[in-house]
PDB file of C-alpha atoms in Angstrom:
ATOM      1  CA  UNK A   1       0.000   0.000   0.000  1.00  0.00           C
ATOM      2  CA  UNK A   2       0.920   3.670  -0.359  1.00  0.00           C
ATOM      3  CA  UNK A   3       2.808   5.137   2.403  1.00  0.00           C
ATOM      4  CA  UNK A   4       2.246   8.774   4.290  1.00  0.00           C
ATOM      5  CA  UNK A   5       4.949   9.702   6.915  1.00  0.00           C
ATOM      6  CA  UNK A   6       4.812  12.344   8.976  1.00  0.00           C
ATOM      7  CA  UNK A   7       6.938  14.859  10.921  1.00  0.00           C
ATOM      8  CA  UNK A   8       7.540  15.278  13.689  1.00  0.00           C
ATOM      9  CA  UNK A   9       6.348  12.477  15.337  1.00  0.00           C
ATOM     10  CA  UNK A  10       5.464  14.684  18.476  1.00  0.00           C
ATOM     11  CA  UNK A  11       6.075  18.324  19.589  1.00  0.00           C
ATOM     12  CA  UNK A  12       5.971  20.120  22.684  1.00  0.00           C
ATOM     13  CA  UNK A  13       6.119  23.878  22.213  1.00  0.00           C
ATOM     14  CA  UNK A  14       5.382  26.946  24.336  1.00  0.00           C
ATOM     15  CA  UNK A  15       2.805  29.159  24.116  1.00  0.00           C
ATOM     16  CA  UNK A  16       2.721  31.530  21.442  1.00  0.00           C
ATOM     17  CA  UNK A  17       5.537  29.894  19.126  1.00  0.00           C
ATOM     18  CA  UNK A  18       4.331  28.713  15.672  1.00  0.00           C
ATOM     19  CA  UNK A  19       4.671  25.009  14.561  1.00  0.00           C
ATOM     20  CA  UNK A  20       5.220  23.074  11.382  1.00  0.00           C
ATOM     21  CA  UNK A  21       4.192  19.879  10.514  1.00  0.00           C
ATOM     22  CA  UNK A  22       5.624  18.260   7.773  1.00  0.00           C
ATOM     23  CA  UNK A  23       3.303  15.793   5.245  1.00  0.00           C
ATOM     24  CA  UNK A  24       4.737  13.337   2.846  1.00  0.00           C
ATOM     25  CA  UNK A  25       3.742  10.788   0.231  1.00  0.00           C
ATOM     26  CA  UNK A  26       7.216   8.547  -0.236  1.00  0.00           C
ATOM     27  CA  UNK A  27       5.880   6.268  -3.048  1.00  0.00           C
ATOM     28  CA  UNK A  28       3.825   7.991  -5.057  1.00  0.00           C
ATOM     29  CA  UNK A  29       2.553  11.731  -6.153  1.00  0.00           C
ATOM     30  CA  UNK A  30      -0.577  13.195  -4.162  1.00  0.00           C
ATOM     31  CA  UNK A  31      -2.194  15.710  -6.364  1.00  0.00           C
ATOM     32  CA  UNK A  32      -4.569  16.106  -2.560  1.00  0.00           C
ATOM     33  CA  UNK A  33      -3.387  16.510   0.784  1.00  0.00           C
ATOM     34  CA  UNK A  34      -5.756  16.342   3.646  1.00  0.00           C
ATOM     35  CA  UNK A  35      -5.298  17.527   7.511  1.00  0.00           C
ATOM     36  CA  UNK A  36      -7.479  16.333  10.436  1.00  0.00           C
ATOM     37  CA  UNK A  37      -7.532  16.926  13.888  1.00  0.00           C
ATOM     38  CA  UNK A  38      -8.383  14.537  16.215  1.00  0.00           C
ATOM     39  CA  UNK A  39      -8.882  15.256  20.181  1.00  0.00           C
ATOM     40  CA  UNK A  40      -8.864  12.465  22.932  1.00  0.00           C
ATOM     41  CA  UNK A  41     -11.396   9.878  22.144  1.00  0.00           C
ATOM     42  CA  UNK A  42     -13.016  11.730  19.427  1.00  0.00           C
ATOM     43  CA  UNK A  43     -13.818  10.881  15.744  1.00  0.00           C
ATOM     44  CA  UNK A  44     -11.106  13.052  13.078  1.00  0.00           C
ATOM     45  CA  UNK A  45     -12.088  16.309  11.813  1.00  0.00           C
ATOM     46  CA  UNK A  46     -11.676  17.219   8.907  1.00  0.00           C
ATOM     47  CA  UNK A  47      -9.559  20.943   9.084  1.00  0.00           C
ATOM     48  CA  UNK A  48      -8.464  21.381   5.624  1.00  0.00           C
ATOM     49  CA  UNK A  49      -8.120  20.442   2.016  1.00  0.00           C
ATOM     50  CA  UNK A  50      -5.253  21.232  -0.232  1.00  0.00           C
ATOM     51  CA  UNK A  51      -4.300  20.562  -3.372  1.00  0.00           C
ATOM     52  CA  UNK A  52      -0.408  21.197  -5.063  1.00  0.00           C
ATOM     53  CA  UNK A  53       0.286  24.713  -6.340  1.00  0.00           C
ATOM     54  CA  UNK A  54      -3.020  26.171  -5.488  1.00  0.00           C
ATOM     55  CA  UNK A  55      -4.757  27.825  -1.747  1.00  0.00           C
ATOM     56  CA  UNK A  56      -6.196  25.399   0.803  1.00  0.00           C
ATOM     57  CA  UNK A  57      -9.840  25.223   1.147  1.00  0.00           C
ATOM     58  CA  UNK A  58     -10.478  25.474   4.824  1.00  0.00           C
ATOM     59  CA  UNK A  59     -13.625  23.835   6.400  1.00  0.00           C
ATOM     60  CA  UNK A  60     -16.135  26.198   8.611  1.00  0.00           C
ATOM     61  CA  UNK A  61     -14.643  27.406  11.715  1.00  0.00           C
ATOM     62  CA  UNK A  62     -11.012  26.258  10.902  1.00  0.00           C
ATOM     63  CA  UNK A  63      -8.986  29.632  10.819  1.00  0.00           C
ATOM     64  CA  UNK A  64      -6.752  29.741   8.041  1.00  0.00           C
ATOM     65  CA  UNK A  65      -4.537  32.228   9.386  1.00  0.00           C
ATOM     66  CA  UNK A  66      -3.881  30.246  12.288  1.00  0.00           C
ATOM     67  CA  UNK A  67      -2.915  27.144  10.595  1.00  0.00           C
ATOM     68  CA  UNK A  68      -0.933  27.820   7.520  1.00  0.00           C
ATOM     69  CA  UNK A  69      -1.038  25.233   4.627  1.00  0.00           C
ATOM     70  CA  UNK A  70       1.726  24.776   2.056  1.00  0.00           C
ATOM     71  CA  UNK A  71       1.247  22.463  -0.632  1.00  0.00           C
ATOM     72  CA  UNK A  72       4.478  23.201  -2.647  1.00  0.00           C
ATOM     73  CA  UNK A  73       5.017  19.391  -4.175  1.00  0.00           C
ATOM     74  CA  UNK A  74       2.959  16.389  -5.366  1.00  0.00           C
ATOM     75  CA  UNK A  75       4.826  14.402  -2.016  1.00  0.00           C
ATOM     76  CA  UNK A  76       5.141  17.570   0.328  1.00  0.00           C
ATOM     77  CA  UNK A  77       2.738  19.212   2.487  1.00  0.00           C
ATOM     78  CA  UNK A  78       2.819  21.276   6.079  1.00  0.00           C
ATOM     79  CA  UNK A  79       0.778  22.658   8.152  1.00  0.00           C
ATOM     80  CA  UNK A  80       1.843  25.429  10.591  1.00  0.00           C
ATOM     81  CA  UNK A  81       0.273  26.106  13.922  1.00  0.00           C
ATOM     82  CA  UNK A  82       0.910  29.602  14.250  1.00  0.00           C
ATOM     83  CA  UNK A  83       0.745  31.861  17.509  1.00  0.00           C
ATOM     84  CA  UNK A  84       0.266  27.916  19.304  1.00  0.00           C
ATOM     85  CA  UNK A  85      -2.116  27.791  22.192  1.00  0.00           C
ATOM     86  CA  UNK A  86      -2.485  25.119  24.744  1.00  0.00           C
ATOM     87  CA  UNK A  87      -6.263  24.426  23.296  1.00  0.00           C
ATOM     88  CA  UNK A  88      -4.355  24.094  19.882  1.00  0.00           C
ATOM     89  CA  UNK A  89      -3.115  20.853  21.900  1.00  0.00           C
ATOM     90  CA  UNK A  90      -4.362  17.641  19.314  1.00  0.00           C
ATOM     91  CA  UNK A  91      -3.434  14.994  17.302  1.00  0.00           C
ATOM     92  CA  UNK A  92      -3.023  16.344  13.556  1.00  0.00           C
ATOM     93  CA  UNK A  93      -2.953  13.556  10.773  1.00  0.00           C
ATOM     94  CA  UNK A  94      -2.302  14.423   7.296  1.00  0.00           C
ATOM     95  CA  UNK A  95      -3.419  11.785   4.125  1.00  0.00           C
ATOM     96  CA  UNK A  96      -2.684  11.428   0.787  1.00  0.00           C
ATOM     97  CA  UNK A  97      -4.367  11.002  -2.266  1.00  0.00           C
ATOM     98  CA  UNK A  98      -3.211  10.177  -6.033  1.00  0.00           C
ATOM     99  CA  UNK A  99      -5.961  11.471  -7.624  1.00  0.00           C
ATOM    100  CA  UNK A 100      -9.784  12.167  -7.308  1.00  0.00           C
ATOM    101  CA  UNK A 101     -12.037   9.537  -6.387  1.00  0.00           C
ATOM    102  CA  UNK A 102      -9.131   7.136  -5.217  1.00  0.00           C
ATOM    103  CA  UNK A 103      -8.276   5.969  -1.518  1.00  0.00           C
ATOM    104  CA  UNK A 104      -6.795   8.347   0.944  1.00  0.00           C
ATOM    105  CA  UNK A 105      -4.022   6.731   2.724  1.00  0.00           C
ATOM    106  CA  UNK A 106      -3.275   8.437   6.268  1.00  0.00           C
ATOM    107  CA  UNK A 107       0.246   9.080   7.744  1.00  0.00           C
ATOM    108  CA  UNK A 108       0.637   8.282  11.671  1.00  0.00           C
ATOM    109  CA  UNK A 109       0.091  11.436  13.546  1.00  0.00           C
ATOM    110  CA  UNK A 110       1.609  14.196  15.063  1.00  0.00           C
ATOM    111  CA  UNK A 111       0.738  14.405  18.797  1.00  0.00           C
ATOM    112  CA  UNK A 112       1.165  18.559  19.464  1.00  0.00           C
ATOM    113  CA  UNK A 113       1.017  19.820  23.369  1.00  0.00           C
ATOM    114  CA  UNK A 114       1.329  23.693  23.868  1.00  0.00           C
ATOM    115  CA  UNK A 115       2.888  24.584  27.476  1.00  0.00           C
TER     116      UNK A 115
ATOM    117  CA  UNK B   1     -21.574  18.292   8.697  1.00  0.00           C
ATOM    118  CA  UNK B   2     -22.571  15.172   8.089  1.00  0.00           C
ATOM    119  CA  UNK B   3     -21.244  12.487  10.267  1.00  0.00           C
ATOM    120  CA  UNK B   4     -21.828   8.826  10.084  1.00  0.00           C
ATOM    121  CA  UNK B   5     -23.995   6.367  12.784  1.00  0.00           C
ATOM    122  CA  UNK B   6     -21.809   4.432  14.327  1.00  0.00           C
ATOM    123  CA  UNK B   7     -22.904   1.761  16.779  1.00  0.00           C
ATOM    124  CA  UNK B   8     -21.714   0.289  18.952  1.00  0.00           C
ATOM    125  CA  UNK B   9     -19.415   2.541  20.503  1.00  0.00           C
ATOM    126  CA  UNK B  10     -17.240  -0.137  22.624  1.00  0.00           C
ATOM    127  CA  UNK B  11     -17.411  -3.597  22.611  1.00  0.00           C
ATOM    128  CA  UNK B  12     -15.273  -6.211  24.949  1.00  0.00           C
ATOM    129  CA  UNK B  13     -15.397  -9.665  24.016  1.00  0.00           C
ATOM    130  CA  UNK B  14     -13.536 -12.972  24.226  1.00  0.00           C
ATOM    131  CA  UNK B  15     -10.592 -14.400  21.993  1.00  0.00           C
ATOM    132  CA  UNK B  16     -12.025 -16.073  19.805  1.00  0.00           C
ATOM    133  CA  UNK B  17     -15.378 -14.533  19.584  1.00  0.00           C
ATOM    134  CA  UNK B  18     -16.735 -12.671  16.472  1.00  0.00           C
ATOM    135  CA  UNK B  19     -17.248  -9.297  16.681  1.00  0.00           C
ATOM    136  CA  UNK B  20     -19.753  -7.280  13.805  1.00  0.00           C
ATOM    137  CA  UNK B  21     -20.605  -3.251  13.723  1.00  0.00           C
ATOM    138  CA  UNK B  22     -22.407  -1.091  11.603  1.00  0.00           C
ATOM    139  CA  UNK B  23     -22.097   2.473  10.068  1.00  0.00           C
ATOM    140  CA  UNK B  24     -25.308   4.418   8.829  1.00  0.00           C
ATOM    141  CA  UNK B  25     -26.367   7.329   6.991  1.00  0.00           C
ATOM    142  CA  UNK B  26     -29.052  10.101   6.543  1.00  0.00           C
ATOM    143  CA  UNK B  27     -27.897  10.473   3.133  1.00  0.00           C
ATOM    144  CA  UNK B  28     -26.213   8.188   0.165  1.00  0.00           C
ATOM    145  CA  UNK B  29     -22.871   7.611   0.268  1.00  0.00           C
ATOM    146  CA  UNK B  30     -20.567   6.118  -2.831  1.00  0.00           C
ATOM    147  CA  UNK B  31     -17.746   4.993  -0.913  1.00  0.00           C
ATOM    148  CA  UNK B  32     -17.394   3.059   2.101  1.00  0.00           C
ATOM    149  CA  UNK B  33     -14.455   2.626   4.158  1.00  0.00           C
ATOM    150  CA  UNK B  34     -13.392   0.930   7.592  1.00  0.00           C
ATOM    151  CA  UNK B  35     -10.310   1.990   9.384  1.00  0.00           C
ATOM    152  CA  UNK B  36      -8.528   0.778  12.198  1.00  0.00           C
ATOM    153  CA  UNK B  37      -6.636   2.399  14.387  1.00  0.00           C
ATOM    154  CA  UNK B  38      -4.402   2.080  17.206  1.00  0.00           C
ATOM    155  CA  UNK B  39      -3.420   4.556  19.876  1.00  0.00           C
ATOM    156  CA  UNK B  40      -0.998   7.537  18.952  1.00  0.00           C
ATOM    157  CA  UNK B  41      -1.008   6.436  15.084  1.00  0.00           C
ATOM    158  CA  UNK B  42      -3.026   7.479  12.261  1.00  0.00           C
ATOM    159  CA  UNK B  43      -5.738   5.125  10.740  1.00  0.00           C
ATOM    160  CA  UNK B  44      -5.383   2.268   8.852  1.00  0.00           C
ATOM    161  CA  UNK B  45      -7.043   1.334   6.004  1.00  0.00           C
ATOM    162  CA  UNK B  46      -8.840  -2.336   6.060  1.00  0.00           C
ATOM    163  CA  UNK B  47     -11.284  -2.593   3.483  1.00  0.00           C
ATOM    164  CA  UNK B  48     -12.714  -0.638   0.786  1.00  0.00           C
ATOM    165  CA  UNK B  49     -15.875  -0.648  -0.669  1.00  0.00           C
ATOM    166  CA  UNK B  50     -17.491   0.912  -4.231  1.00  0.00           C
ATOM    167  CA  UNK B  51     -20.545  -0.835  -5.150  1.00  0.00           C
ATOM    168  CA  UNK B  52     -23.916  -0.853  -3.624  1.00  0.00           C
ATOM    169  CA  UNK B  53     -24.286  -4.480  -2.180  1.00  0.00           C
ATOM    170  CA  UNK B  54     -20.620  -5.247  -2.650  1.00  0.00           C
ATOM    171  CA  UNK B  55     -19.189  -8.063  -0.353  1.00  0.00           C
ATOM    172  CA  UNK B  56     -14.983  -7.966  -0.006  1.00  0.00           C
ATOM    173  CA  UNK B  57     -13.208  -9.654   2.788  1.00  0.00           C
ATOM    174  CA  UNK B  58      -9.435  -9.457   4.139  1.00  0.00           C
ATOM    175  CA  UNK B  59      -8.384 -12.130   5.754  1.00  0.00           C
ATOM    176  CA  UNK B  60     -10.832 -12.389   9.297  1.00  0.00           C
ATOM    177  CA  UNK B  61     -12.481  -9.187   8.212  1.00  0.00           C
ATOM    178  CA  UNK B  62     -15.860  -8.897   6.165  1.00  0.00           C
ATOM    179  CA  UNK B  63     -17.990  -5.553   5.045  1.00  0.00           C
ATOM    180  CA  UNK B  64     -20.649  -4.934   3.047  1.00  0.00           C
ATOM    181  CA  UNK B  65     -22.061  -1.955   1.631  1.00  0.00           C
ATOM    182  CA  UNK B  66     -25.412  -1.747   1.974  1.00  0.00           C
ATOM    183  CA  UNK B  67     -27.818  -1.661  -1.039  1.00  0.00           C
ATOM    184  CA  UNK B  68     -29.784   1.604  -0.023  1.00  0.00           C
ATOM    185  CA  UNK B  69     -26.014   3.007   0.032  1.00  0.00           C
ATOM    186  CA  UNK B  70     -26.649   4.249   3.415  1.00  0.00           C
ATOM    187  CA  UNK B  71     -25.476   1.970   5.697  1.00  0.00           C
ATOM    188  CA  UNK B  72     -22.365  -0.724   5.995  1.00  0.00           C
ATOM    189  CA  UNK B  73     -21.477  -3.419   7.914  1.00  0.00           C
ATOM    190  CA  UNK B  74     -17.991  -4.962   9.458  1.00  0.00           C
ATOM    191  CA  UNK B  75     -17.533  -8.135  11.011  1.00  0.00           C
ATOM    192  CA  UNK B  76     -14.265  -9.841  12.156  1.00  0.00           C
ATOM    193  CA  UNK B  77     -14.433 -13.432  13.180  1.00  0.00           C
ATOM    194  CA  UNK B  78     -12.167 -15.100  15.551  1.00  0.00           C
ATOM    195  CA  UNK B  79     -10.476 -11.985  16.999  1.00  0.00           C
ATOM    196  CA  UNK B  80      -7.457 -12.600  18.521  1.00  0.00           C
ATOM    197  CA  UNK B  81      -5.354  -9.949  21.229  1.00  0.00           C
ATOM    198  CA  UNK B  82      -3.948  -8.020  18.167  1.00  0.00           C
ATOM    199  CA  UNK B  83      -7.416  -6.912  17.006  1.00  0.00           C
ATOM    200  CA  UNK B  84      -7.876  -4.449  19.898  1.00  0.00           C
ATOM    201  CA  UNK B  85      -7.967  -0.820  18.626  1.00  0.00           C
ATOM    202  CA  UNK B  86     -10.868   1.464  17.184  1.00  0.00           C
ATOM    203  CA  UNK B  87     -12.102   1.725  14.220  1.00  0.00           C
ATOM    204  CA  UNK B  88     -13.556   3.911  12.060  1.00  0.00           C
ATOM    205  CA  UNK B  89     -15.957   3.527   9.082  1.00  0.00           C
ATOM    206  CA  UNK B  90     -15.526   6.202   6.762  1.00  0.00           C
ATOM    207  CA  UNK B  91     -17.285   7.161   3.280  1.00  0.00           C
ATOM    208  CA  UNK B  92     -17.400   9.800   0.373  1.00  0.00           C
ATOM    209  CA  UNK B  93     -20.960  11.104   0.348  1.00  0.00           C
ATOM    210  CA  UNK B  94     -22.483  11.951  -2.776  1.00  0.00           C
ATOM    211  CA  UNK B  95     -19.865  12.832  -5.162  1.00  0.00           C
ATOM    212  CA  UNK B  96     -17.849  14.883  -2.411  1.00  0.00           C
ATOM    213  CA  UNK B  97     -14.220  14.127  -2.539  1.00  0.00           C
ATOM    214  CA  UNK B  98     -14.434  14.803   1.704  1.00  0.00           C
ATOM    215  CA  UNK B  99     -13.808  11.607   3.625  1.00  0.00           C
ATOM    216  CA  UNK B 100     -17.033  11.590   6.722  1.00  0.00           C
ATOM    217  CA  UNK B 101     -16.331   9.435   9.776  1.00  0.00           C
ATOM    218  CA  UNK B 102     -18.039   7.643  12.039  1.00  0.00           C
ATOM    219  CA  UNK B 103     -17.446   8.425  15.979  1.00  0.00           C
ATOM    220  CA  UNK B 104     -15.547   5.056  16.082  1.00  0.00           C
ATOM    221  CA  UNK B 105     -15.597   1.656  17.921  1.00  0.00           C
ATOM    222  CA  UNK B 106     -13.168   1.085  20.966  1.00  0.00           C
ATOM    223  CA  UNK B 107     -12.928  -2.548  20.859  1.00  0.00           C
ATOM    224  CA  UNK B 108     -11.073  -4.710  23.842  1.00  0.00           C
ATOM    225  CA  UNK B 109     -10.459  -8.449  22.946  1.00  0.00           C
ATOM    226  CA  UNK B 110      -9.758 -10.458  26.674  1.00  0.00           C
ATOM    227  CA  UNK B 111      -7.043 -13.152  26.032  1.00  0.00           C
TER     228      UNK B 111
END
């Protein structure tokens, strides 16, 4: 199967600092990124969708300001966390998609905690 | 938004026993998909499904989609230890390319 990797794997950062979270497809091109954000025993939510070379479409009530989305490459995508606050504390996952209509494959996680 | 029926929410059995759980919808949905996943990693995927009344298995692991396209079942037989997680059924609704999730299903298999 396809394989997503993300990075870091966990971060602990203090308040107010900004955050990156790296996204990557290693065998094979994603034209679509996706980020969720899962909290303690709770389904993922879906925060944004992005596609390479053009703007993230945010879903309702995720602030796009706040959290930065950079789709530069078909195998590269971060998210940023900017101006961190502890209720920015989650679990982000990132997937990866060759093209529309096909399977998403997820990556493992990054667990976040702002101090 | 839309998110997927789920039931039930936790289920402890014994090795050995077969374990089934079910995803519905107000609305049709052209993909269904059941995840697994275990704690501090992402999701994994375990079976895909396309067709209206399609049938796949993987290994120990069954699901169907349902033919109204609003509901789908997953059943693992003979769990053993390993099968403990939660998982997730998942689906494309209407021809949106956003992925809808169920709440999930803690499952706990006793040895």
């Amino acid at each position: 199967g396809a394989v997503v990797s993300q990075h870091p794997s966990r971060v602990i950062c203090k308040s107010g600092t900004s955050v990156k979270i790296e996204c990557r497809s290693l065998d094979f091109q994603a034209t679509t990124m996706f980020w969720y954000r899962q909290f303690p025993k709770q389904s993922l939510m879906l925060m944004a969708t992005s596609n390479e070379g053009s703007k993230a479409t945010y879903e309702q009530g995720v602030e796009k300001d706040k959290f930065l989305i950079n789709h530069a490459s078909l195998t590269l995508s971060t998210l940023t966390v900017t101006s961190a606050h502890p209720e920015d504390s989650s679990f982000y996952i990132c997937s990866a998609r060759r093209d529309f209509g096909e399977t998403q494959y997820f990556g493992p996680g990054t667990r976040l905690l702002v101090l | 938004g839309q998110q997927l029926n789920q039931s039930p929410q936790s289920m402890f059995i014994q090795e050995g026993e077969d374990v089934s759980m079910n995803c519905t919808s107000s609305s049709i949905f052209n993909t269904w998909l059941w995840y697994k996943q275990e704690p501090g990693e992402g999701p994994v995927l375990l079976i895909a499904l396309y067709k209206a009344g399609e049938l796949t298995s993987n290994g120990r692991l069954t699901a169907q989609f349902g033919i109204t396209r609003k509901d789908s079942f997953l059943n693992i037989s003979a769990s053993i230890p390993s099968d403990v997680g939660i998982y997730f059924c998942a689906g494309h609704e209407g021809g949106s390319e956003k992925l809808v999730f169920g709440k999930g299903m803690k499952l706990t298999v006793n040895p």
